[in-house]
Amino acid sequence: MSDQVLSRDDLPVTTEGDVVTVRRRAQAVAQARGLGTFAVAAVTTAASELARNTLTHGRGGDASVEAVARDGRQGVRLTFRDQGPGIADLSRALAGGFSTARSLGLGLSGSRRLVDEFDIDTTPGKGTVVTVIKWARF
Amino acid sequence: MVTNFMHRLNIDDRGLASRRAFFEITDEDLARLATHRGLAESHSGEVVEKLYHLLLGHPESRAFFPDDSSVRRVKQLQHTYFLGLFEGRCDLAYVENRLRVGAAHERIGLAPQWYIGAYGRYLRLIFDHLFGELGAAEAQAAVQSATKLVLFDMSLAIDTYIAANLDTVARHQAAIREMSTPVIKVHQGVLLLPLIGTVDSHRAEQIMETLLMRVVEEQARAVIVDIAGVPLVDTMVADHLLKTTEAVRLLGAQTILTGISAQIARTIVQLGVDISAMHTRARLADGIVLALSLLGREITAKAP
Ligand SMILES: Nc1ncnc2c1ncn2[C@@H]1O[C@H](COP(=O)(O)OP(=O)(O)OP(=O)(O)O)[C@@H](O)[C@H]1O
Ligand SMILES: [Mg+2]
């Protein structure tokens, strides 16, 4: 499925401040695409979670925030890339409640529930790429 | 104050030796300058006058000298400063003295531009006199020594200025942090913490500490945390809220979360965060009513 990309911002994710920048960008694009307030809150929160994972677990990386369209539907696509340790036990990380950082361990599983499409590509020792999309309602 | 800067700039015997070495100031340089002290003394008055001619000739720098008496006072200091270059020493006492200059400049807000320019004039004035009155070879050597020492002084003044400036920024940041975590006593035993803005880890720590101190001070039984001004609640913010609630509980008080928007409520549910350790109310007003009822009190209408 190829989506039409209407705009794209590439942002670094190397500091706490970058996490805030990425999530503000995601929020602005989501609003501009016409997503409703609940969907905007959902994708903004997912952006915050995934960017923070890139920063803390992936040892930093970068993010793309894109405005996308598919079959006339408007959406936001977020991609987070890092060259960190990767996730050894993906199904456990996605199940929720598991954290290697003595945190709640809900960011990854929660983000998955907050968005419409969720894709994760992780290789132990190589890094992780997470791509999510949130669509505006018709 | 100045001692503090000595420490901040890492100036002890070793730090000083290393700084001196980098500016290539040798004992010969200092001894050479000392031999020209007589010359310096006879021209010091004129050098200082010409320096202030520059400083008072520009409205921006002039503004730092409000009246004649302050001009007289700084000229006197400048006199001592100038002769200091020809004392033949560059020890800790010398540095301590020089650091006062940078700190004083920062205090009055005189930016490096003005004193770097002033140092420039200083050097030219010193050159003129040395070349005018000494043989070429001797003047050349003296100029080199004087340049080293003046640049050394300049580095101290700028480093102090920056360090003092950083102190000011840190003080302001602390003040802003304090301001952004106001803990309000709404009633005997009831505290309110209105959170506003992005809650990062650093701020969260600060908020928790401030709140816990107040809970103890006020012997609070209920704490209302209002998040109406928080843009989003992700797992990190939720985690901080839960940890705060747990710590507050250990002190014998209960936490009530208010100001939850419909969007944030739904997001929290989707994230799967369990916030049942806190009481929750959508509106702050309802949170206050709940807090009072937890204390066995209630708000009632006045009898007619
Ligand atoms: N980009 C990543 N690189 C490496 N490991 C990751 C990455 N993202 C997640 N993980 C792993 O998956 C686990 C679960 O992630 P999740 O975001 O759900 O929880 P968390 O970050 O530990 O805590 P939080 O609830 O605060 O998000 C992490 O503890 C970490 O081990
Ligand atoms: Mg996480």
CSV table of C-alpha atoms and ligand atoms in Angstrom, one decimal:
chain,number,residue,atom,x,y,z
A,1,MET,CA,0.0,0.0,0.0
A,2,SER,CA,1.6,3.2,-1.0
A,3,ASP,CA,0.5,6.3,0.8
A,4,GLN,CA,0.8,9.8,-0.7
A,5,VAL,CA,3.2,11.9,1.4
A,6,LEU,CA,2.2,15.5,1.6
A,7,SER,CA,4.8,16.8,3.9
A,8,ARG,CA,7.7,15.4,5.9
A,9,ASP,CA,9.8,16.7,8.8
A,10,ASP,CA,12.9,14.9,10.0
A,11,LEU,CA,13.8,15.6,13.6
A,12,PRO,CA,16.6,14.4,15.8
A,13,VAL,CA,15.7,12.5,19.0
A,14,THR,CA,18.7,13.0,21.2
A,15,THR,CA,17.5,15.0,24.2
A,16,GLU,CA,14.4,15.3,26.4
A,17,GLY,CA,13.7,18.6,24.6
A,18,ASP,CA,13.7,16.8,21.3
A,19,VAL,CA,11.0,14.5,22.6
A,20,VAL,CA,8.8,17.5,23.3
A,21,THR,CA,9.6,19.0,19.8
A,22,VAL,CA,8.6,15.8,18.0
A,23,ARG,CA,5.4,15.5,19.9
A,24,ARG,CA,4.5,19.1,19.3
A,25,ARG,CA,5.2,18.6,15.6
A,26,ALA,CA,3.0,15.5,15.5
A,27,GLN,CA,0.3,17.4,17.3
A,28,ALA,CA,0.5,20.3,14.8
A,29,VAL,CA,0.4,18.1,11.8
A,30,ALA,CA,-2.5,16.0,13.2
A,31,GLN,CA,-4.5,19.1,13.8
A,32,ALA,CA,-3.7,20.5,10.4
A,33,ARG,CA,-4.9,17.2,8.8
A,34,GLY,CA,-8.2,17.6,10.5
A,35,LEU,CA,-8.0,14.8,13.1
A,36,GLY,CA,-10.4,15.1,15.9
A,37,THR,CA,-9.4,16.2,19.4
A,38,PHE,CA,-9.4,12.6,20.7
A,39,ALA,CA,-7.3,11.4,17.8
A,40,VAL,CA,-4.9,14.3,18.2
A,41,ALA,CA,-4.4,13.5,21.9
A,42,ALA,CA,-3.9,9.9,21.0
A,43,VAL,CA,-1.2,10.4,18.3
A,44,THR,CA,0.5,13.1,20.4
A,45,THR,CA,0.8,10.8,23.3
A,46,ALA,CA,2.0,7.9,21.1
A,47,ALA,CA,4.7,10.3,19.7
A,48,SER,CA,5.8,11.1,23.2
A,49,GLU,CA,6.1,7.5,24.1
A,50,LEU,CA,7.9,6.3,21.0
A,51,ALA,CA,10.2,9.2,21.0
A,52,ARG,CA,11.1,8.6,24.6
A,53,ASN,CA,11.7,5.0,23.9
A,54,THR,CA,14.1,6.0,21.0
A,55,LEU,CA,15.9,8.3,23.4
A,56,THR,CA,16.1,6.1,26.5
A,57,HIS,CA,16.2,2.5,25.1
A,58,GLY,CA,17.5,3.1,21.6
A,59,ARG,CA,20.3,5.5,22.8
A,60,GLY,CA,18.9,8.2,20.6
A,61,GLY,CA,18.0,8.4,16.9
A,62,ASP,CA,15.6,10.4,14.8
A,63,ALA,CA,12.0,10.7,13.9
A,64,SER,CA,10.0,11.7,10.8
A,65,VAL,CA,6.6,13.3,11.1
A,66,GLU,CA,4.6,13.1,7.8
A,67,ALA,CA,1.3,14.2,6.6
A,68,VAL,CA,-0.1,11.3,4.5
A,69,ALA,CA,-3.2,10.5,2.5
A,70,ARG,CA,-4.6,7.2,1.3
A,71,ASP,CA,-7.7,6.9,-0.8
A,72,GLY,CA,-8.7,10.5,0.1
A,73,ARG,CA,-8.2,9.8,3.8
A,74,GLN,CA,-6.0,12.2,5.8
A,75,GLY,CA,-3.5,11.0,8.4
A,76,VAL,CA,-0.2,11.4,10.2
A,77,ARG,CA,2.6,9.0,10.0
A,78,LEU,CA,5.3,8.9,12.5
A,79,THR,CA,8.6,6.9,12.1
A,80,PHE,CA,11.1,6.5,14.9
A,81,ARG,CA,14.6,5.0,14.1
A,82,ASP,CA,17.5,4.1,16.3
A,83,GLN,CA,20.6,2.0,16.1
A,84,GLY,CA,20.3,0.9,19.7
A,85,PRO,CA,20.3,-2.6,21.2
A,86,GLY,CA,17.0,-3.7,19.6
A,87,ILE,CA,14.3,-5.5,21.4
A,88,ALA,CA,15.2,-9.1,22.3
A,89,ASP,CA,11.8,-10.3,23.3
A,90,LEU,CA,9.4,-8.4,21.2
A,91,SER,CA,6.2,-10.2,22.1
A,92,ARG,CA,6.9,-9.6,25.8
A,93,ALA,CA,7.7,-5.9,25.2
A,94,LEU,CA,4.4,-5.6,23.2
A,95,ALA,CA,2.4,-7.4,25.8
A,96,GLY,CA,2.7,-4.5,28.2
A,97,GLY,CA,3.7,-4.3,31.8
A,98,PHE,CA,7.3,-5.3,31.0
A,99,SER,CA,10.1,-2.8,31.3
A,100,THR,CA,13.8,-3.0,31.4
A,101,ALA,CA,13.9,0.5,32.9
A,102,ARG,CA,11.8,0.0,36.1
A,103,SER,CA,9.1,2.1,34.5
A,104,LEU,CA,5.4,1.2,33.9
A,105,GLY,CA,6.3,-0.7,30.7
A,106,LEU,CA,3.2,0.5,29.0
A,107,GLY,CA,4.5,2.9,26.4
A,108,LEU,CA,4.9,0.5,23.5
A,109,SER,CA,1.8,-1.5,24.0
A,110,GLY,CA,-0.2,1.6,24.9
A,111,SER,CA,1.0,3.4,21.7
A,112,ARG,CA,-0.1,0.5,19.7
A,113,ARG,CA,-3.7,0.9,21.1
A,114,LEU,CA,-3.6,4.6,20.5
A,115,VAL,CA,-2.9,4.5,16.8
A,116,ASP,CA,-4.6,2.9,13.8
A,117,GLU,CA,-1.6,1.2,12.3
A,118,PHE,CA,1.5,0.0,14.1
A,119,ASP,CA,4.6,-1.5,12.7
A,120,ILE,CA,7.8,-2.4,14.4
A,121,ASP,CA,11.0,-3.7,12.9
A,122,THR,CA,13.7,-4.6,15.5
A,123,THR,CA,16.9,-6.5,15.2
A,124,PRO,CA,18.9,-7.3,18.4
A,125,GLY,CA,22.2,-5.4,18.2
A,126,LYS,CA,21.2,-3.4,15.2
A,127,GLY,CA,18.3,-1.1,16.1
A,128,THR,CA,14.6,-0.5,16.0
A,129,VAL,CA,12.2,1.2,13.6
A,130,VAL,CA,8.7,1.9,14.7
A,131,THR,CA,6.1,3.3,12.3
A,132,VAL,CA,2.6,4.3,13.2
A,133,ILE,CA,-0.3,6.0,11.5
A,134,LYS,CA,-3.3,7.8,12.9
A,135,TRP,CA,-6.1,8.6,10.4
A,136,ALA,CA,-8.7,11.3,10.5
A,137,ARG,CA,-12.3,10.0,10.6
A,138,PHE,CA,-14.2,10.4,7.3
B,1,MET,CA,32.0,35.6,46.3
B,2,VAL,CA,35.4,36.0,44.7
B,3,THR,CA,36.7,32.9,46.6
B,4,ASN,CA,33.8,31.1,45.0
B,5,PHE,CA,34.9,32.2,41.6
B,6,MET,CA,38.5,31.1,42.3
B,7,HIS,CA,37.0,27.7,42.9
B,8,ARG,CA,34.7,27.8,39.9
B,9,LEU,CA,37.4,28.7,37.5
B,10,ASN,CA,39.6,26.0,39.0
B,11,ILE,CA,42.2,28.4,40.2
B,12,ASP,CA,44.3,26.9,42.9
B,13,ASP,CA,48.1,26.6,42.8
B,14,ARG,CA,47.9,24.0,40.0
B,15,GLY,CA,45.1,25.7,38.0
B,16,LEU,CA,47.0,29.0,38.1
B,17,ALA,CA,50.3,27.4,37.0
B,18,SER,CA,48.6,25.8,34.1
B,19,ARG,CA,46.8,29.0,33.1
B,20,ARG,CA,50.0,31.0,33.4
B,21,ALA,CA,51.8,28.4,31.3
B,22,PHE,CA,49.2,28.6,28.6
B,23,PHE,CA,49.6,32.4,28.4
B,24,GLU,CA,53.4,31.8,28.4
B,25,ILE,CA,53.9,34.1,31.3
B,26,THR,CA,57.4,33.5,32.7
B,27,ASP,CA,59.1,34.8,35.8
B,28,GLU,CA,61.3,36.8,33.4
B,29,ASP,CA,58.2,38.5,32.0
B,30,LEU,CA,57.1,39.5,35.5
B,31,ALA,CA,60.6,40.7,36.5
B,32,ARG,CA,60.9,42.7,33.3
B,33,LEU,CA,57.6,44.5,33.9
B,34,ALA,CA,58.6,45.2,37.5
B,35,THR,CA,61.7,47.1,36.2
B,36,HIS,CA,59.4,49.5,34.4
B,37,ARG,CA,57.3,50.2,37.4
B,38,GLY,CA,58.8,53.7,37.7
B,39,LEU,CA,57.8,54.5,34.1
B,40,ALA,CA,54.3,53.1,34.8
B,41,GLU,CA,53.9,55.3,37.9
B,42,SER,CA,54.9,58.4,36.1
B,43,HIS,CA,52.3,57.8,33.3
B,44,SER,CA,49.5,56.1,35.2
B,45,GLY,CA,47.5,59.3,35.6
B,46,GLU,CA,47.5,60.0,31.9
B,47,VAL,CA,46.8,56.4,30.9
B,48,VAL,CA,43.8,56.3,33.2
B,49,GLU,CA,42.5,59.6,31.8
B,50,LYS,CA,42.7,58.4,28.2
B,51,LEU,CA,41.1,55.1,29.1
B,52,TYR,CA,38.1,57.0,30.5
B,53,HIS,CA,38.1,59.3,27.6
B,54,LEU,CA,37.1,56.2,25.6
B,55,LEU,CA,34.7,54.8,28.1
B,56,LEU,CA,32.9,58.1,28.7
B,57,GLY,CA,32.9,59.0,25.0
B,58,HIS,CA,30.4,56.3,24.2
B,59,PRO,CA,26.8,56.7,25.4
B,60,GLU,CA,26.4,52.9,26.0
B,61,SER,CA,29.5,52.6,28.2
B,62,ARG,CA,29.0,56.1,29.7
B,63,ALA,CA,25.7,54.9,31.1
B,64,PHE,CA,27.6,52.8,33.6
B,65,PHE,CA,29.0,55.8,35.3
B,66,PRO,CA,26.1,57.7,36.8
B,67,ASP,CA,27.9,60.7,38.3
B,68,ASP,CA,31.3,62.4,38.8
B,69,SER,CA,31.9,60.8,42.2
B,70,SER,CA,31.5,57.3,40.7
B,71,VAL,CA,33.9,58.3,37.9
B,72,ARG,CA,36.5,59.5,40.4
B,73,ARG,CA,36.1,56.2,42.4
B,74,VAL,CA,36.6,53.9,39.4
B,75,LYS,CA,39.5,56.0,38.2
B,76,GLN,CA,41.2,55.5,41.5
B,77,LEU,CA,40.6,51.7,41.2
B,78,GLN,CA,41.9,51.8,37.7
B,79,HIS,CA,45.1,53.4,38.9
B,80,THR,CA,45.7,50.6,41.2
B,81,TYR,CA,44.8,48.1,38.6
B,82,PHE,CA,47.2,49.6,36.1
B,83,LEU,CA,50.1,49.6,38.5
B,84,GLY,CA,49.3,46.0,39.4
B,85,LEU,CA,50.6,45.0,36.0
B,86,PHE,CA,54.0,46.2,37.0
B,87,GLU,CA,54.2,44.6,40.4
B,88,GLY,CA,56.2,41.7,39.2
B,89,ARG,CA,53.9,39.0,40.4
B,90,CYS,CA,51.1,36.8,39.2
B,91,ASP,CA,50.1,34.7,42.2
B,92,LEU,CA,46.8,33.8,43.7
B,93,ALA,CA,46.4,37.1,45.4
B,94,TYR,CA,46.9,38.8,42.0
B,95,VAL,CA,44.3,36.6,40.4
B,96,GLU,CA,41.8,37.1,43.3
B,97,ASN,CA,42.2,40.9,42.8
B,98,ARG,CA,41.6,40.5,39.0
B,99,LEU,CA,38.5,38.4,39.5
B,100,ARG,CA,36.8,41.2,41.4
B,101,VAL,CA,36.8,43.1,38.2
B,102,GLY,CA,34.9,40.5,36.2
B,103,ALA,CA,32.4,39.9,39.0
B,104,ALA,CA,31.8,43.6,39.4
B,105,HIS,CA,31.2,44.0,35.7
B,106,GLU,CA,28.6,41.2,35.6
B,107,ARG,CA,26.9,42.7,38.6
B,108,ILE,CA,26.4,46.0,36.9
B,109,GLY,CA,25.7,44.4,33.5
B,110,LEU,CA,28.8,45.7,31.7
B,111,ALA,CA,29.2,43.2,28.8
B,112,PRO,CA,32.6,42.0,27.6
B,113,GLN,CA,32.4,44.2,24.5
B,114,TRP,CA,33.1,47.3,26.6
B,115,TYR,CA,36.0,46.0,28.6
B,116,ILE,CA,37.6,44.2,25.8
B,117,GLY,CA,37.6,47.5,23.9
B,118,ALA,CA,39.0,49.1,27.0
B,119,TYR,CA,41.8,46.5,27.3
B,120,GLY,CA,42.6,47.3,23.7
B,121,ARG,CA,43.1,50.9,24.5
B,122,TYR,CA,45.1,50.0,27.5
B,123,LEU,CA,47.5,48.0,25.4
B,124,ARG,CA,48.0,50.8,22.8
B,125,LEU,CA,48.7,53.3,25.6
B,126,ILE,CA,51.2,51.0,27.2
B,127,PHE,CA,52.9,50.4,23.8
B,128,ASP,CA,53.2,54.1,23.1
B,129,HIS,CA,54.9,54.8,26.3
B,130,LEU,CA,57.2,51.8,26.2
B,131,PHE,CA,58.3,52.5,22.6
B,132,GLY,CA,58.5,56.2,23.3
B,133,GLU,CA,60.9,55.9,26.2
B,134,LEU,CA,62.8,52.7,25.9
B,135,GLY,CA,65.3,51.4,23.3
B,136,ALA,CA,63.7,49.3,20.5
B,137,ALA,CA,64.9,45.9,21.8
B,138,GLU,CA,63.9,46.7,25.4
B,139,ALA,CA,60.6,48.1,24.4
B,140,GLN,CA,59.8,45.1,22.2
B,141,ALA,CA,60.5,42.7,25.1
B,142,ALA,CA,58.5,44.8,27.5
B,143,VAL,CA,55.5,45.0,25.1
B,144,GLN,CA,55.5,41.2,24.7
B,145,SER,CA,55.4,40.7,28.5
B,146,ALA,CA,52.7,43.4,29.0
B,147,THR,CA,50.6,41.8,26.3
B,148,LYS,CA,50.7,38.4,27.9
B,149,LEU,CA,49.7,39.7,31.3
B,150,VAL,CA,46.9,41.9,29.9
B,151,LEU,CA,45.5,39.0,27.9
B,152,PHE,CA,45.7,36.8,31.0
B,153,ASP,CA,43.7,39.4,32.9
B,154,MET,CA,41.2,39.6,30.1
B,155,SER,CA,40.7,35.8,30.2
B,156,LEU,CA,40.0,36.0,33.9
B,157,ALA,CA,37.6,38.9,33.5
B,158,ILE,CA,35.7,37.1,30.8
B,159,ASP,CA,35.6,33.7,32.6
B,160,THR,CA,34.3,35.4,35.7
B,161,TYR,CA,31.7,37.2,33.7
B,162,ILE,CA,30.5,34.0,32.2
B,163,ALA,CA,30.5,32.1,35.5
B,164,ALA,CA,28.7,34.9,37.2
B,165,ASN,CA,26.2,35.0,34.4
B,166,LEU,CA,25.6,31.2,34.7
B,167,ASP,CA,25.0,31.7,38.4
B,168,THR,CA,22.4,34.3,37.5
B,169,VAL,CA,20.7,32.0,35.0
B,170,ALA,CA,20.7,29.2,37.5
B,171,ARG,CA,19.1,31.4,40.2
B,172,HIS,CA,16.4,32.5,37.7
B,173,GLN,CA,15.7,28.9,36.7
B,174,ALA,CA,15.3,27.9,40.3
B,175,ALA,CA,13.0,30.8,40.9
B,176,ILE,CA,10.9,29.9,37.9
B,177,ARG,CA,10.7,26.3,39.0
B,178,GLU,CA,9.6,27.4,42.5
B,179,MET,CA,7.0,29.6,40.9
B,180,SER,CA,5.7,26.8,38.6
B,181,THR,CA,5.1,24.5,41.6
B,182,PRO,CA,3.0,26.6,43.8
B,183,VAL,CA,1.5,24.5,46.5
B,184,ILE,CA,-1.6,26.2,47.8
B,185,LYS,CA,-3.3,25.6,51.1
B,186,VAL,CA,-7.0,25.6,50.3
B,187,HIS,CA,-8.2,24.6,53.7
B,188,GLN,CA,-6.8,23.3,56.9
B,189,GLY,CA,-5.3,19.9,55.9
B,190,VAL,CA,-6.0,20.3,52.2
B,191,LEU,CA,-3.3,21.3,49.7
B,192,LEU,CA,-3.7,22.1,46.0
B,193,LEU,CA,-1.0,21.6,43.4
B,194,PRO,CA,-2.0,23.1,40.1
B,195,LEU,CA,0.3,21.7,37.4
B,196,ILE,CA,0.9,23.8,34.4
B,197,GLY,CA,2.9,23.0,31.3
B,198,THR,CA,5.2,20.2,30.3
B,199,VAL,CA,6.2,17.9,33.1
B,200,ASP,CA,9.7,16.6,32.4
B,201,SER,CA,11.6,14.3,34.8
B,202,HIS,CA,13.5,17.2,36.3
B,203,ARG,CA,10.5,19.2,37.1
B,204,ALA,CA,8.6,16.1,38.3
B,205,GLU,CA,11.3,15.5,40.9
B,206,GLN,CA,11.1,19.1,42.0
B,207,ILE,CA,7.3,19.0,42.2
B,208,MET,CA,7.3,15.8,44.3
B,209,GLU,CA,9.9,17.2,46.7
B,210,THR,CA,8.1,20.5,47.2
B,211,LEU,CA,4.8,18.8,47.6
B,212,LEU,CA,6.0,16.3,50.2
B,213,MET,CA,7.7,19.0,52.3
B,214,ARG,CA,4.4,20.9,52.3
B,215,VAL,CA,2.4,17.9,53.2
B,216,VAL,CA,4.5,17.4,56.3
B,217,GLU,CA,4.6,21.1,57.2
B,218,GLU,CA,0.8,21.5,56.9
B,219,GLN,CA,0.0,18.1,58.2
B,220,ALA,CA,-2.2,17.7,55.2
B,221,ARG,CA,-4.6,14.9,54.9
B,222,ALA,CA,-5.7,15.5,51.3
B,223,VAL,CA,-3.7,16.7,48.3
B,224,ILE,CA,-5.4,17.8,45.1
B,225,VAL,CA,-3.3,17.6,42.0
B,226,ASP,CA,-5.0,19.6,39.2
B,227,ILE,CA,-3.7,18.7,35.7
B,228,ALA,CA,-6.0,21.1,33.7
B,229,GLY,CA,-2.9,22.9,32.5
B,230,VAL,CA,-0.9,19.8,31.5
B,231,PRO,CA,-0.9,19.2,27.7
B,232,LEU,CA,-0.7,15.5,27.9
B,233,VAL,CA,-0.4,12.6,30.2
B,234,ASP,CA,1.9,9.9,28.9
B,235,THR,CA,3.4,6.9,30.8
B,236,MET,CA,6.2,9.1,32.2
B,237,VAL,CA,3.8,11.7,33.6
B,238,ALA,CA,1.5,9.0,34.9
B,239,ASP,CA,4.4,7.2,36.5
B,240,HIS,CA,5.4,10.4,38.3
B,241,LEU,CA,1.8,11.0,39.4
B,242,LEU,CA,1.6,7.5,40.8
B,243,LYS,CA,4.9,7.7,42.6
B,244,THR,CA,3.9,11.0,44.1
B,245,THR,CA,0.6,9.5,45.2
B,246,GLU,CA,2.4,6.6,46.9
B,247,ALA,CA,4.8,9.0,48.7
B,248,VAL,CA,1.9,11.2,49.8
B,249,ARG,CA,0.1,8.1,51.1
B,250,LEU,CA,3.1,7.2,53.2
B,251,LEU,CA,2.8,10.6,54.9
B,252,GLY,CA,-0.8,9.8,55.7
B,253,ALA,CA,-2.6,11.8,53.0
B,254,GLN,CA,-4.7,11.0,50.1
B,255,THR,CA,-4.3,12.3,46.5
B,256,ILE,CA,-7.1,13.6,44.4
B,257,LEU,CA,-6.5,14.1,40.6
B,258,THR,CA,-8.6,16.8,39.0
B,259,GLY,CA,-8.8,18.8,35.8
B,260,ILE,CA,-8.8,15.6,33.6
B,261,SER,CA,-10.1,16.4,30.2
B,262,ALA,CA,-12.1,13.8,28.2
B,263,GLN,CA,-9.2,13.4,25.8
B,264,ILE,CA,-6.7,12.7,28.6
B,265,ALA,CA,-9.1,10.3,30.3
B,266,ARG,CA,-9.4,8.3,27.1
B,267,THR,CA,-5.7,8.3,26.5
B,268,ILE,CA,-4.9,7.1,30.0
B,269,VAL,CA,-7.4,4.2,29.5
B,270,GLN,CA,-5.9,3.3,26.1
B,271,LEU,CA,-2.4,3.4,27.5
B,272,GLY,CA,-3.5,0.9,30.1
B,273,VAL,CA,-2.3,2.9,33.1
B,274,ASP,CA,-4.0,2.1,36.3
B,275,ILE,CA,-4.6,5.3,38.3
B,276,SER,CA,-7.0,3.8,40.9
B,277,ALA,CA,-4.5,4.7,43.6
B,278,MET,CA,-5.8,8.3,43.2
B,279,HIS,CA,-9.2,9.6,43.7
B,280,THR,CA,-10.3,11.4,40.5
B,281,ARG,CA,-12.7,14.1,39.7
B,282,ALA,CA,-13.1,15.9,36.4
B,283,ARG,CA,-13.4,19.4,37.9
B,284,LEU,CA,-11.3,21.1,40.6
B,285,ALA,CA,-14.4,22.2,42.4
B,286,ASP,CA,-15.6,18.6,42.9
B,287,GLY,CA,-12.1,17.7,44.0
B,288,ILE,CA,-12.3,20.3,46.8
B,289,VAL,CA,-15.7,19.0,47.9
B,290,LEU,CA,-14.2,15.5,48.0
B,291,ALA,CA,-11.1,16.6,49.9
B,292,LEU,CA,-13.3,18.2,52.6
B,293,SER,CA,-15.5,15.2,52.9
B,294,LEU,CA,-12.4,13.1,53.4
B,295,LEU,CA,-11.7,15.3,56.4
B,296,GLY,CA,-15.2,14.9,57.6
B,297,ARG,CA,-16.3,18.4,56.5
B,298,GLU,CA,-18.6,19.7,54.0
B,299,ILE,CA,-19.7,22.9,52.2
B,300,THR,CA,-23.3,23.7,53.0
B,301,ALA,CA,-25.6,26.5,52.1
B,302,LYS,CA,-26.0,29.3,54.6
B,303,ALA,CA,-29.1,29.0,56.8
B,304,PRO,CA,-31.7,31.5,55.7
C,1,LIG,N1,13.6,1.7,20.7
C,1,LIG,C1,13.8,0.7,21.6
C,1,LIG,N2,15.0,0.1,21.6
C,1,LIG,C2,15.3,-0.9,22.5
C,1,LIG,N3,14.4,-1.4,23.3
C,1,LIG,C3,13.2,-0.8,23.4
C,1,LIG,C4,12.8,0.2,22.5
C,1,LIG,N4,11.5,0.5,22.7
C,1,LIG,C5,11.1,-0.3,23.7
C,1,LIG,N5,12.1,-1.1,24.1
C,1,LIG,C6,12.0,-2.2,25.1
C,1,LIG,O1,10.7,-2.5,25.3
C,1,LIG,C7,10.4,-2.3,26.7
C,1,LIG,C8,8.9,-1.9,26.8
C,1,LIG,O2,8.8,-0.6,26.3
C,1,LIG,P1,7.7,0.4,26.9
C,1,LIG,O3,7.8,1.7,26.2
C,1,LIG,O4,6.4,-0.3,26.8
C,1,LIG,O5,8.1,0.5,28.4
C,1,LIG,P2,9.2,1.4,29.1
C,1,LIG,O6,9.7,2.4,28.1
C,1,LIG,O7,10.1,0.6,29.8
C,1,LIG,O8,8.3,2.2,30.2
C,1,LIG,P3,7.2,3.3,29.9
C,1,LIG,O9,5.9,2.7,30.5
C,1,LIG,O10,7.6,4.5,30.7
C,1,LIG,O11,7.2,3.6,28.5
C,1,LIG,C9,11.3,-1.4,27.3
C,1,LIG,O12,11.6,-1.5,28.7
C,1,LIG,C10,12.6,-1.7,26.5
C,1,LIG,O13,13.2,-2.8,27.0
C,2,MG,MG,8.5,3.6,27.0
